[in-house]
């Protein structure tokens, strides 16, 4: 069990972030453990030919057999919507003399030796660190940034809007209960059931703030390997089914007759927050077409809008819920 002790001031500085470097690093598990995160399988199989042209041997070596990755590759986000390059700069800034300890922490506790490519590279840790960062940058630029990340970012930001609304309406107890089955909030202590390691760990947040990061590449809430790092928790993101393909719920004939088929399909999708880009992808139409229909739905009070960073997220309003029968 890992327990985070939060005073009232700590709870007030708990915040959420969608981290591109977290998703890039954790997505390497798609290649080392295929099928574990099946909702992403289709998209990543399409990326396989491109991935295999990269320094894939080095990238694959960064994931341990139990899916652990070294902590320094997933630095704590500095803002709710960090840029990949700024996070990668944090990775590059690791003192080279710390690299061996960081790598060993992910492999040795479970009796796994360092992969040969990493072990040999540690003869020149500065060069190895640069190679790792360069490989991650190329993986991001070539595989993830062009098409996968825009849709993923929209889904992650929709998760953040949902969490903010849940916290505002129902408080911390409801928020933590809804995040993941591994989490428990009681008497100012947030506990994670750490079945992947032995013993109990106590971490006072102590004014440092707790960062909560949604991700597509965990099966339950996790935290950092090291107990000395600033507190952060990654948890399974909502809306992952939308990443599996262009599948939309079927609206009722009555709603279609009233507002038309395109707007009815949008209303059916907007039980959860979504961006114009995400909706366009899921419906197989242009963002411009979606934007026109959303403008009408917003003007009639059937959907609401909320800005998160550079994105505008839409969600069905209570009136829209009544129209679609969601409250029945």
Tab-separated table of C-alpha atoms in Angstrom:
chain	number	residue	atom	x	y	z
A	1	UNK	CA	0.000	0.000	0.000
A	2	UNK	CA	1.263	3.492	-0.869
A	3	UNK	CA	-0.311	6.238	1.231
A	4	UNK	CA	-0.248	9.950	0.379
A	5	UNK	CA	-1.067	12.168	3.350
A	6	UNK	CA	-2.838	15.354	2.270
A	7	UNK	CA	-3.546	18.255	4.578
A	8	UNK	CA	-6.309	20.695	3.619
A	9	UNK	CA	-3.764	22.946	1.910
A	10	UNK	CA	-2.410	19.947	-0.017
A	11	UNK	CA	-5.868	19.010	-1.214
A	12	UNK	CA	-6.333	22.566	-2.473
A	13	UNK	CA	-3.166	22.248	-4.579
A	14	UNK	CA	-4.000	18.849	-6.069
A	15	UNK	CA	-4.277	19.252	-9.826
A	16	UNK	CA	-4.557	17.334	-13.103
A	17	UNK	CA	-2.291	17.253	-16.145
A	18	UNK	CA	-2.271	15.594	-19.573
A	19	UNK	CA	1.387	14.822	-20.249
A	20	UNK	CA	2.598	14.047	-23.788
A	21	UNK	CA	5.884	12.554	-22.616
A	22	UNK	CA	4.080	10.271	-20.190
A	23	UNK	CA	1.978	8.968	-23.068
A	24	UNK	CA	5.009	8.596	-25.351
A	25	UNK	CA	7.039	6.643	-22.779
A	26	UNK	CA	4.182	4.539	-21.434
A	27	UNK	CA	3.052	3.750	-24.983
A	28	UNK	CA	6.281	1.795	-25.467
A	29	UNK	CA	4.437	-0.893	-23.517
A	30	UNK	CA	2.295	-1.372	-26.634
A	31	UNK	CA	5.311	-2.884	-28.386
A	32	UNK	CA	6.715	-4.901	-25.472
A	33	UNK	CA	3.367	-6.165	-24.142
A	34	UNK	CA	0.989	-6.336	-27.125
A	35	UNK	CA	-2.656	-6.884	-26.282
A	36	UNK	CA	-2.495	-5.545	-22.721
A	37	UNK	CA	-3.959	-2.171	-23.749
A	38	UNK	CA	-6.232	-3.555	-26.429
A	39	UNK	CA	-8.182	-0.358	-27.087
A	40	UNK	CA	-5.008	1.111	-28.577
A	41	UNK	CA	-4.031	-1.993	-30.558
A	42	UNK	CA	-5.546	-0.955	-33.870
A	43	UNK	CA	-3.871	2.438	-33.948
A	44	UNK	CA	-0.475	1.094	-32.933
A	45	UNK	CA	-0.523	-1.777	-35.391
A	46	UNK	CA	-0.891	0.843	-38.108
A	47	UNK	CA	2.200	2.576	-36.689
A	48	UNK	CA	4.319	-0.593	-36.543
A	49	UNK	CA	6.110	-0.220	-39.926
A	50	UNK	CA	7.147	3.313	-38.992
A	51	UNK	CA	8.184	2.327	-35.467
A	52	UNK	CA	10.403	-0.477	-36.736
A	53	UNK	CA	12.409	2.002	-38.807
A	54	UNK	CA	13.405	3.886	-35.641
A	55	UNK	CA	15.952	2.977	-32.956
A	56	UNK	CA	13.332	0.512	-31.745
A	57	UNK	CA	15.826	-1.797	-30.003
A	58	UNK	CA	16.857	1.002	-27.656
A	59	UNK	CA	13.269	2.148	-27.105
A	60	UNK	CA	12.062	-1.368	-26.297
A	61	UNK	CA	14.899	-1.849	-23.822
A	62	UNK	CA	13.458	0.937	-21.662
A	63	UNK	CA	10.484	-1.214	-20.584
A	64	UNK	CA	11.082	-3.913	-17.964
A	65	UNK	CA	9.418	-7.314	-18.148
A	66	UNK	CA	6.813	-6.223	-15.592
A	67	UNK	CA	6.097	-3.056	-17.666
A	68	UNK	CA	8.009	-0.719	-15.353
A	69	UNK	CA	9.773	2.233	-16.951
A	70	UNK	CA	12.470	4.369	-15.288
A	71	UNK	CA	11.059	7.315	-13.342
A	72	UNK	CA	13.205	9.951	-15.034
A	73	UNK	CA	11.441	9.283	-18.347
A	74	UNK	CA	8.078	10.386	-16.922
A	75	UNK	CA	8.895	13.658	-15.126
A	76	UNK	CA	6.191	15.366	-13.132
A	77	UNK	CA	4.281	17.786	-15.400
A	78	UNK	CA	4.926	21.454	-14.694
A	79	UNK	CA	1.533	22.588	-16.001
A	80	UNK	CA	-1.860	21.054	-16.883
A	81	UNK	CA	-1.006	20.993	-20.618
A	82	UNK	CA	2.788	20.755	-20.972
A	83	UNK	CA	4.557	20.670	-24.321
A	84	UNK	CA	6.490	17.557	-25.296
A	85	UNK	CA	9.728	19.437	-25.956
A	86	UNK	CA	9.743	21.109	-22.549
A	87	UNK	CA	9.207	17.757	-20.845
A	88	UNK	CA	11.900	16.149	-22.980
A	89	UNK	CA	14.270	18.910	-21.889
A	90	UNK	CA	13.720	17.734	-18.305
A	91	UNK	CA	14.706	14.218	-19.344
A	92	UNK	CA	17.837	15.514	-21.079
A	93	UNK	CA	18.761	17.501	-17.958
A	94	UNK	CA	19.241	14.375	-15.824
A	95	UNK	CA	22.826	14.385	-14.474
A	96	UNK	CA	24.532	11.546	-16.418
A	97	UNK	CA	26.047	10.144	-13.233
A	98	UNK	CA	22.514	9.327	-12.025
A	99	UNK	CA	21.544	7.387	-15.134
A	100	UNK	CA	22.692	3.951	-13.950
A	101	UNK	CA	20.744	4.185	-10.676
A	102	UNK	CA	17.627	5.378	-12.525
A	103	UNK	CA	17.756	2.479	-14.964
A	104	UNK	CA	18.587	-0.149	-12.349
A	105	UNK	CA	15.648	0.966	-10.207
A	106	UNK	CA	13.263	-0.237	-12.910
A	107	UNK	CA	14.943	-3.604	-13.512
A	108	UNK	CA	16.971	-4.930	-10.581
A	109	UNK	CA	14.312	-5.028	-7.815
A	110	UNK	CA	12.588	-7.878	-9.642
A	111	UNK	CA	15.706	-9.804	-10.513
A	112	UNK	CA	15.896	-8.533	-14.082
A	113	UNK	CA	19.339	-7.564	-15.353
A	114	UNK	CA	19.743	-4.388	-17.337
A	115	UNK	CA	19.190	-5.041	-21.061
A	116	UNK	CA	22.506	-5.496	-22.845
A	117	UNK	CA	22.073	-2.333	-24.934
A	118	UNK	CA	21.607	-0.206	-21.810
A	119	UNK	CA	24.315	-1.922	-19.795
A	120	UNK	CA	26.870	-1.457	-22.554
A	121	UNK	CA	25.834	2.149	-23.115
A	122	UNK	CA	26.496	3.043	-19.466
A	123	UNK	CA	30.210	3.032	-20.250
A	124	UNK	CA	29.416	6.547	-21.536
A	125	UNK	CA	26.275	7.639	-19.629
A	126	UNK	CA	26.182	11.111	-21.164
A	127	UNK	CA	26.077	9.655	-24.675
A	128	UNK	CA	23.509	7.012	-23.665
A	129	UNK	CA	21.231	9.642	-22.136
A	130	UNK	CA	21.417	11.680	-25.331
A	131	UNK	CA	20.629	8.587	-27.420
A	132	UNK	CA	17.595	7.780	-25.276
A	133	UNK	CA	16.281	11.344	-25.517
A	134	UNK	CA	16.915	11.494	-29.266
A	135	UNK	CA	15.135	8.173	-29.796
A	136	UNK	CA	12.120	9.355	-27.789
A	137	UNK	CA	12.022	12.609	-29.734
A	138	UNK	CA	12.077	10.784	-33.082
A	139	UNK	CA	9.405	8.342	-31.878
A	140	UNK	CA	7.225	11.262	-30.880
A	141	UNK	CA	7.720	13.278	-34.049
A	142	UNK	CA	7.382	10.393	-36.498
A	143	UNK	CA	4.888	8.019	-34.856
A	144	UNK	CA	2.708	9.850	-32.334
A	145	UNK	CA	2.521	13.580	-33.011
A	146	UNK	CA	1.117	13.547	-36.568
A	147	UNK	CA	-2.196	11.746	-35.996
A	148	UNK	CA	-2.369	9.777	-32.737
A	149	UNK	CA	-1.615	12.559	-30.239
A	150	UNK	CA	-4.227	15.121	-31.429
A	151	UNK	CA	-7.002	12.603	-30.842
A	152	UNK	CA	-5.424	11.306	-27.630
A	153	UNK	CA	-4.966	14.833	-26.276
A	154	UNK	CA	-8.629	15.603	-26.915
A	155	UNK	CA	-9.669	12.493	-24.989
A	156	UNK	CA	-7.302	13.270	-22.105
A	157	UNK	CA	-8.482	16.874	-21.887
A	158	UNK	CA	-12.071	15.656	-21.863
A	159	UNK	CA	-11.125	13.484	-18.890
A	160	UNK	CA	-9.715	16.528	-17.084
A	161	UNK	CA	-12.897	18.542	-17.663
A	162	UNK	CA	-14.981	15.667	-16.323
A	163	UNK	CA	-12.796	15.387	-13.195
A	164	UNK	CA	-12.941	19.129	-12.540
A	165	UNK	CA	-16.716	19.067	-12.784
A	166	UNK	CA	-16.948	16.050	-10.480
A	167	UNK	CA	-14.713	17.714	-7.890
A	168	UNK	CA	-16.696	20.956	-8.025
A	169	UNK	CA	-20.060	19.216	-7.687
A	170	UNK	CA	-19.335	16.346	-5.309
A	171	UNK	CA	-15.983	16.967	-3.609
A	172	UNK	CA	-12.767	15.018	-3.104
A	173	UNK	CA	-14.402	11.836	-1.806
A	174	UNK	CA	-16.363	11.363	-5.017
A	175	UNK	CA	-13.410	12.419	-7.173
A	176	UNK	CA	-10.969	9.863	-5.764
A	177	UNK	CA	-13.598	7.112	-5.625
A	178	UNK	CA	-14.258	7.625	-9.335
A	179	UNK	CA	-10.613	7.714	-10.455
A	180	UNK	CA	-9.778	4.028	-10.075
A	181	UNK	CA	-10.576	0.918	-8.040
A	182	UNK	CA	-7.037	0.858	-6.610
A	183	UNK	CA	-7.510	4.232	-4.874
A	184	UNK	CA	-9.115	4.850	-1.486
A	185	UNK	CA	-9.617	8.205	0.219
A	186	UNK	CA	-10.135	8.233	3.973
A	187	UNK	CA	-9.323	10.707	6.772
A	188	UNK	CA	-6.939	12.812	4.701
A	189	UNK	CA	-5.021	9.830	3.292
A	190	UNK	CA	-5.130	8.732	-0.343
A	191	UNK	CA	-4.043	5.088	-0.611
A	192	UNK	CA	-3.004	3.091	-3.667
A	193	UNK	CA	-3.166	-0.662	-3.469
A	194	UNK	CA	0.383	-1.371	-4.689
A	195	UNK	CA	0.035	-5.053	-5.486
A	196	UNK	CA	3.162	-4.810	-7.641
A	197	UNK	CA	5.540	-4.333	-4.690
A	198	UNK	CA	5.923	-5.393	-1.084
A	199	UNK	CA	5.498	-3.280	2.038
A	200	UNK	CA	3.737	-0.048	2.896
A	201	UNK	CA	5.008	3.396	1.932
A	202	UNK	CA	4.006	6.708	3.527
A	203	UNK	CA	4.468	9.916	1.490
A	204	UNK	CA	3.441	13.254	3.003
A	205	UNK	CA	2.485	15.622	0.186
A	206	UNK	CA	3.778	18.377	2.465
A	207	UNK	CA	3.072	21.428	0.329
A	208	UNK	CA	4.455	19.994	-2.915
A	209	UNK	CA	1.069	19.426	-4.553
A	210	UNK	CA	-0.242	16.112	-5.875
A	211	UNK	CA	-0.448	15.764	-9.665
A	212	UNK	CA	-2.982	13.359	-11.192
A	213	UNK	CA	-2.342	12.258	-14.794
A	214	UNK	CA	-4.796	10.336	-16.984
A	215	UNK	CA	-3.175	7.863	-19.367
A	216	UNK	CA	-4.127	5.187	-21.894
A	217	UNK	CA	-1.367	2.793	-20.845
A	218	UNK	CA	-2.118	1.625	-17.305
A	219	UNK	CA	-4.654	-0.921	-16.093
A	220	UNK	CA	-5.023	0.743	-12.706
A	221	UNK	CA	-3.657	3.681	-10.726
A	222	UNK	CA	0.124	3.717	-10.322
A	223	UNK	CA	2.716	6.056	-8.868
A	224	UNK	CA	6.462	6.506	-9.295
A	225	UNK	CA	8.908	3.727	-8.442
A	226	UNK	CA	10.995	5.980	-6.193
A	227	UNK	CA	9.462	7.104	-2.925
A	228	UNK	CA	11.598	10.255	-2.938
A	229	UNK	CA	10.066	11.999	-5.957
A	230	UNK	CA	7.406	14.694	-5.821
A	231	UNK	CA	3.999	13.011	-5.549
A	232	UNK	CA	2.109	12.100	-8.705
A	233	UNK	CA	-0.377	9.405	-9.685
A	234	UNK	CA	-1.291	8.095	-13.122
A	235	UNK	CA	-4.739	6.572	-13.593
A	236	UNK	CA	-6.710	5.045	-16.508
A	237	UNK	CA	-8.222	7.761	-18.694
A	238	UNK	CA	-11.886	7.865	-19.549
A	239	UNK	CA	-13.072	7.806	-23.148
A	240	UNK	CA	-10.637	5.162	-24.341
A	241	UNK	CA	-13.258	3.351	-26.400
A	242	UNK	CA	-13.340	6.315	-28.752
A	243	UNK	CA	-9.668	5.693	-29.539
A	244	UNK	CA	-10.416	2.185	-30.785
A	245	UNK	CA	-12.153	3.291	-33.964
A	246	UNK	CA	-15.002	5.237	-35.452
A	247	UNK	CA	-17.807	3.788	-33.392
A	248	UNK	CA	-20.661	6.017	-32.270
A	249	UNK	CA	-23.810	5.237	-30.286
A	250	UNK	CA	-26.986	5.060	-32.344
A	251	UNK	CA	-29.438	7.894	-31.617
A	252	UNK	CA	-33.169	7.290	-31.397
A	253	UNK	CA	-35.350	7.839	-34.466
A	254	UNK	CA	-37.389	10.414	-32.560
A	255	UNK	CA	-34.332	12.590	-31.852
A	256	UNK	CA	-33.185	12.205	-35.475
A	257	UNK	CA	-36.592	13.371	-36.695
A	258	UNK	CA	-36.460	16.410	-34.437
A	259	UNK	CA	-32.912	17.706	-34.944
A	260	UNK	CA	-31.648	15.748	-37.955
A	261	UNK	CA	-29.308	12.758	-38.143
A	262	UNK	CA	-25.937	14.607	-37.855
A	263	UNK	CA	-26.937	16.569	-34.752
A	264	UNK	CA	-28.582	13.491	-33.218
A	265	UNK	CA	-25.349	11.516	-33.615
A	266	UNK	CA	-23.402	14.335	-31.974
A	267	UNK	CA	-25.811	14.418	-29.044
A	268	UNK	CA	-25.428	10.661	-28.641
A	269	UNK	CA	-21.643	11.018	-28.482
A	270	UNK	CA	-21.622	13.944	-26.073
A	271	UNK	CA	-22.506	12.087	-22.900
A	272	UNK	CA	-18.816	12.747	-22.169
A	273	UNK	CA	-16.833	15.899	-23.044
A	274	UNK	CA	-15.212	15.845	-26.482
A	275	UNK	CA	-13.485	18.238	-28.850
A	276	UNK	CA	-14.450	19.062	-32.418
A	277	UNK	CA	-11.422	17.116	-33.685
A	278	UNK	CA	-12.293	14.023	-31.671
A	279	UNK	CA	-15.934	14.116	-32.776
A	280	UNK	CA	-14.942	14.552	-36.426
A	281	UNK	CA	-12.651	11.528	-36.225
A	282	UNK	CA	-15.266	9.335	-34.610
A	283	UNK	CA	-17.940	10.308	-37.133
A	284	UNK	CA	-15.633	10.256	-40.160
A	285	UNK	CA	-16.464	13.819	-41.214
A	286	UNK	CA	-14.607	17.133	-41.341
A	287	UNK	CA	-14.093	19.296	-38.217
A	288	UNK	CA	-15.802	22.152	-40.065
A	289	UNK	CA	-18.990	20.139	-40.500
A	290	UNK	CA	-18.976	19.169	-36.820
A	291	UNK	CA	-18.362	22.775	-35.777
A	292	UNK	CA	-21.418	24.000	-37.679
A	293	UNK	CA	-23.714	21.470	-36.031
A	294	UNK	CA	-22.228	22.143	-32.585
A	295	UNK	CA	-22.859	25.863	-32.973
A	296	UNK	CA	-26.548	25.159	-33.517
A	297	UNK	CA	-26.728	22.702	-30.627
A	298	UNK	CA	-24.989	25.186	-28.323
A	299	UNK	CA	-27.294	28.042	-29.420
A	300	UNK	CA	-30.344	25.925	-28.578
A	301	UNK	CA	-28.956	24.934	-25.177
A	302	UNK	CA	-28.560	21.235	-25.996
A	303	UNK	CA	-24.785	21.236	-25.443
A	304	UNK	CA	-22.421	23.249	-23.266
A	305	UNK	CA	-18.877	24.412	-23.977
A	306	UNK	CA	-15.812	24.552	-21.708
A	307	UNK	CA	-12.287	25.622	-22.632
A	308	UNK	CA	-9.317	23.537	-21.517
A	309	UNK	CA	-5.967	24.917	-22.657
A	310	UNK	CA	-6.156	25.365	-26.410
A	311	UNK	CA	-9.158	23.069	-26.813
A	312	UNK	CA	-12.876	23.731	-26.530
A	313	UNK	CA	-14.733	20.705	-25.191
A	314	UNK	CA	-18.433	20.115	-25.719
A	315	UNK	CA	-20.815	18.102	-23.568
A	316	UNK	CA	-24.508	17.384	-23.632
A	317	UNK	CA	-26.415	19.786	-21.353
A	318	UNK	CA	-29.138	18.693	-18.896
A	319	UNK	CA	-31.647	19.742	-21.570
A	320	UNK	CA	-29.796	17.572	-24.086
A	321	UNK	CA	-29.915	14.676	-21.617
A	322	UNK	CA	-33.676	15.103	-21.327
A	323	UNK	CA	-34.085	15.160	-25.094
A	324	UNK	CA	-32.053	11.986	-25.616
A	325	UNK	CA	-33.660	10.185	-22.693
A	326	UNK	CA	-30.380	9.905	-20.762
A	327	UNK	CA	-32.100	10.776	-17.465
A	328	UNK	CA	-34.844	8.192	-17.808
